[in-house]
mmCIF file of C-alpha atoms in Angstrom:
data_model
loop_
_atom_site.group_PDB
_atom_site.id
_atom_site.type_symbol
_atom_site.label_atom_id
_atom_site.label_comp_id
_atom_site.label_asym_id
_atom_site.label_seq_id
_atom_site.Cartn_x
_atom_site.Cartn_y
_atom_site.Cartn_z
ATOM 1 C CA MET A 6 -0.049 -0.114 -0.197
ATOM 2 C CA SER A 7 1.001 3.479 -0.488
ATOM 3 C CA PRO A 8 1.880 5.702 2.432
ATOM 4 C CA PRO A 9 -0.799 8.471 3.263
ATOM 5 C CA GLY A 10 -0.986 11.083 0.617
ATOM 6 C CA ARG A 11 1.212 9.324 -2.038
ATOM 7 C CA PRO A 12 -0.844 9.192 -5.459
ATOM 8 C CA LYS A 13 -1.693 5.409 -6.854
ATOM 9 C CA GLY A 14 1.185 4.135 -9.002
ATOM 10 C CA GLU A 15 3.450 6.858 -7.985
ATOM 11 C CA TYR A 16 7.097 6.283 -9.337
ATOM 12 C CA ARG A 17 9.681 7.260 -7.222
ATOM 13 C CA SER A 18 13.599 7.519 -7.089
ATOM 14 C CA ALA A 19 15.346 5.308 -4.838
ATOM 15 C CA GLN A 20 18.451 7.482 -5.440
ATOM 16 C CA HIS A 21 16.578 10.461 -3.814
ATOM 17 C CA GLU A 22 14.325 8.794 -1.386
ATOM 18 C CA GLY A 23 13.506 10.683 1.574
ATOM 19 C CA THR A 24 14.597 14.154 -0.061
ATOM 20 C CA SER A 25 12.324 16.712 -1.650
ATOM 21 C CA MET A 26 14.002 19.403 -3.932
ATOM 22 C CA SER A 27 11.841 22.290 -5.778
ATOM 23 C CA ALA A 28 12.851 23.182 -9.599
ATOM 24 C CA PRO A 29 13.853 26.563 -9.840
ATOM 25 C CA ASP A 30 11.193 29.282 -10.507
ATOM 26 C CA ARG A 31 11.144 32.826 -11.684
ATOM 27 C CA PRO A 32 13.736 35.083 -10.488
ATOM 28 C CA ARG A 33 13.293 36.218 -7.132
ATOM 29 C CA GLY A 34 12.920 40.006 -6.113
ATOM 30 C CA GLU A 35 14.309 41.286 -2.866
ATOM 31 C CA ASP A 36 10.507 41.435 -1.336
ATOM 32 C CA ARG A 37 10.317 37.343 -1.974
ATOM 33 C CA VAL A 38 13.300 35.989 -0.069
ATOM 34 C CA GLY A 39 12.143 33.458 2.055
ATOM 35 C CA GLN A 40 8.865 33.255 0.672
ATOM 36 C CA HIS A 41 6.891 31.364 -1.412
ATOM 37 C CA GLU A 42 3.053 31.990 -2.171
ATOM 38 C CA GLY A 43 1.123 29.064 -0.383
ATOM 39 C CA THR A 44 3.969 26.835 0.760
ATOM 40 C CA SER A 45 4.381 25.929 4.176
ATOM 41 C CA MET A 46 7.816 25.196 5.829
ATOM 42 C CA SER A 47 5.960 23.064 8.924
ATOM 43 C CA GLY A 48 7.112 19.802 9.618
ATOM 44 C CA VAL A 49 10.641 20.620 7.527
ATOM 45 C CA GLY A 50 13.897 19.653 8.820
ATOM 46 C CA PRO A 51 16.710 22.294 9.607
ATOM 47 C CA GLY A 52 18.687 20.699 6.408
ATOM 48 C CA TYR A 53 15.885 21.547 4.250
ATOM 49 C CA ARG A 54 15.370 25.123 5.819
ATOM 50 C CA GLU A 55 18.637 25.674 4.868
ATOM 51 C CA PHE A 56 18.550 24.246 1.606
ATOM 52 C CA HIS A 57 15.217 26.251 0.366
ATOM 53 C CA ARG A 58 16.893 29.544 2.006
ATOM 54 C CA ARG A 59 20.108 29.430 0.091
ATOM 55 C CA SER A 60 17.947 28.478 -3.317
ATOM 56 C CA LEU A 61 16.256 31.789 -2.502
ATOM 57 C CA GLU A 62 19.053 33.880 -1.236
ATOM 58 C CA ASP A 63 21.849 33.135 -3.444
ATOM 59 C CA ARG A 64 20.039 31.749 -6.264
ATOM 60 C CA ASP A 65 22.840 31.718 -9.099
ATOM 61 C CA ALA A 66 25.510 30.046 -6.871
ATOM 62 C CA PHE A 67 23.065 27.554 -5.286
ATOM 63 C CA TRP A 68 21.953 26.384 -8.587
ATOM 64 C CA ALA A 69 25.507 26.179 -10.247
ATOM 65 C CA GLU A 70 26.253 23.726 -7.330
ATOM 66 C CA GLN A 71 23.181 21.798 -8.062
ATOM 67 C CA ALA A 72 23.917 21.853 -11.919
ATOM 68 C CA ALA A 73 27.338 20.490 -11.006
ATOM 69 C CA LEU A 74 25.743 17.333 -9.640
ATOM 70 C CA ILE A 75 24.992 16.106 -13.328
ATOM 71 C CA ASP A 76 26.480 15.499 -16.397
ATOM 72 C CA TRP A 77 26.600 18.074 -19.127
ATOM 73 C CA GLN A 78 26.947 17.553 -22.973
ATOM 74 C CA ARG A 79 27.560 20.992 -23.449
ATOM 75 C CA PRO A 80 27.927 23.286 -20.510
ATOM 76 C CA TYR A 81 25.747 26.258 -19.964
ATOM 77 C CA ASP A 82 26.682 29.988 -20.475
ATOM 78 C CA ALA A 83 24.962 31.156 -17.235
ATOM 79 C CA VAL A 84 22.759 29.835 -14.976
ATOM 80 C CA CYS A 85 19.891 32.339 -15.106
ATOM 81 C CA ASP A 86 19.160 34.708 -17.724
ATOM 82 C CA ILE A 87 16.556 37.003 -16.693
ATOM 83 C CA GLY A 88 17.330 39.555 -19.507
ATOM 84 C CA ARG A 89 13.607 39.800 -21.198
ATOM 85 C CA PRO A 90 11.208 39.799 -18.115
ATOM 86 C CA PRO A 91 9.127 38.216 -17.554
ATOM 87 C CA PHE A 92 10.418 35.285 -19.389
ATOM 88 C CA VAL A 93 13.538 33.527 -17.821
ATOM 89 C CA ARG A 94 15.637 30.720 -18.876
ATOM 90 C CA TRP A 95 17.583 28.609 -17.148
ATOM 91 C CA PHE A 96 21.113 27.195 -17.992
ATOM 92 C CA PRO A 97 20.909 28.660 -21.771
ATOM 93 C CA GLY A 98 23.372 27.067 -24.046
ATOM 94 C CA GLY A 99 23.734 24.035 -22.020
ATOM 95 C CA THR A 100 22.537 20.721 -22.901
ATOM 96 C CA THR A 101 22.174 17.595 -20.772
ATOM 97 C CA ASN A 102 20.795 13.871 -21.510
ATOM 98 C CA LEU A 103 18.247 13.071 -19.044
ATOM 99 C CA CYS A 104 18.226 9.309 -19.267
ATOM 100 C CA HIS A 105 22.051 9.363 -19.279
ATOM 101 C CA ASN A 106 21.676 11.477 -15.593
ATOM 102 C CA ALA A 107 18.986 9.274 -14.721
ATOM 103 C CA VAL A 108 20.329 5.913 -15.271
ATOM 104 C CA ASP A 109 23.256 5.244 -17.520
ATOM 105 C CA ARG A 110 25.872 7.232 -15.639
ATOM 106 C CA HIS A 111 25.045 5.114 -12.451
ATOM 107 C CA LEU A 112 25.299 1.452 -14.369
ATOM 108 C CA ALA A 113 29.345 1.023 -13.811
ATOM 109 C CA GLU A 114 29.026 1.367 -9.914
ATOM 110 C CA ARG A 115 25.508 0.822 -9.351
ATOM 111 C CA ALA A 116 24.049 -1.736 -11.285
ATOM 112 C CA GLY A 117 22.546 -3.735 -8.777
ATOM 113 C CA GLN A 118 21.211 -0.886 -6.752
ATOM 114 C CA PRO A 119 17.426 0.192 -6.692
ATOM 115 C CA ALA A 120 16.859 2.739 -9.450
ATOM 116 C CA LEU A 121 13.043 2.923 -9.558
ATOM 117 C CA ILE A 122 10.347 1.867 -6.861
ATOM 118 C CA HIS A 123 6.599 1.859 -8.167
ATOM 119 C CA VAL A 124 3.875 1.075 -5.403
ATOM 120 C CA SER A 125 0.561 0.513 -6.593
ATOM 121 C CA SER A 126 -2.248 1.164 -3.684
ATOM 122 C CA GLU A 127 -4.788 -0.391 -6.200
ATOM 123 C CA THR A 128 -3.063 -3.784 -6.442
ATOM 124 C CA GLY A 129 -1.195 -3.499 -3.447
ATOM 125 C CA SER A 130 1.798 -4.324 -5.205
ATOM 126 C CA GLU A 131 5.525 -2.882 -4.990
ATOM 127 C CA ARG A 132 8.075 -3.565 -7.781
ATOM 128 C CA THR A 133 11.450 -2.632 -7.932
ATOM 129 C CA TRP A 134 14.017 -2.100 -11.047
ATOM 130 C CA SER A 135 17.753 -2.077 -10.597
ATOM 131 C CA PHE A 136 20.008 0.398 -12.772
ATOM 132 C CA ALA A 137 20.686 -2.661 -14.746
ATOM 133 C CA GLU A 138 17.275 -3.749 -15.073
ATOM 134 C CA LEU A 139 15.609 -0.018 -15.656
ATOM 135 C CA HIS A 140 18.656 0.467 -18.368
ATOM 136 C CA ALA A 141 17.120 -2.652 -20.197
ATOM 137 C CA GLU A 142 13.911 -1.356 -20.262
ATOM 138 C CA VAL A 143 14.806 2.036 -21.696
ATOM 139 C CA GLN A 144 16.938 0.443 -24.321
ATOM 140 C CA ARG A 145 13.878 -2.148 -25.205
ATOM 141 C CA MET A 146 11.766 0.890 -25.321
ATOM 142 C CA ALA A 147 14.205 2.888 -27.714
ATOM 143 C CA ALA A 148 14.250 0.031 -30.000
ATOM 144 C CA VAL A 149 10.486 0.012 -30.080
ATOM 145 C CA LEU A 150 10.141 3.990 -30.856
ATOM 146 C CA LEU A 151 13.135 3.344 -33.408
ATOM 147 C CA SER A 152 11.194 0.716 -35.135
ATOM 148 C CA LEU A 153 7.871 3.047 -35.481
ATOM 149 C CA GLY A 154 10.109 5.571 -37.141
ATOM 150 C CA VAL A 155 10.655 8.159 -34.294
ATOM 151 C CA ALA A 156 13.917 10.008 -34.477
ATOM 152 C CA ALA A 157 15.953 12.160 -32.440
ATOM 153 C CA GLY A 158 14.461 15.472 -32.153
ATOM 154 C CA ASP A 159 10.839 14.183 -32.270
#
């Protein structure tokens, strides 16, 4: 069964189990430091509070540190381009590969470790895929897409 509050059939990453990270949002104004409309920090530990505070108060340095944790095919030119308000471009010029960062780069040292856990409250089942098993599934799906004529950029 899924823990209370977890949607049916939710997929979660075993690699980041127990962590919560918010994606970068629009550039912060000085009046927004430490504030997000509609969010509550109650029940959150001090480690997360500090992590969250840094993401708001020192946005570019914080997100540069986070970006260093993944592999980039082409490095980004800047962390955040706010040159055309209200539009924001995060990591402009940079190119990364989601599948490589989520699966492929972990194969050498973590092939047998859990990569994905599926919990179904409808069937009461739970299934865990290792990085090697998940990689095989990704390869199989890539072959299916290729056989259907799907190409890079589609």
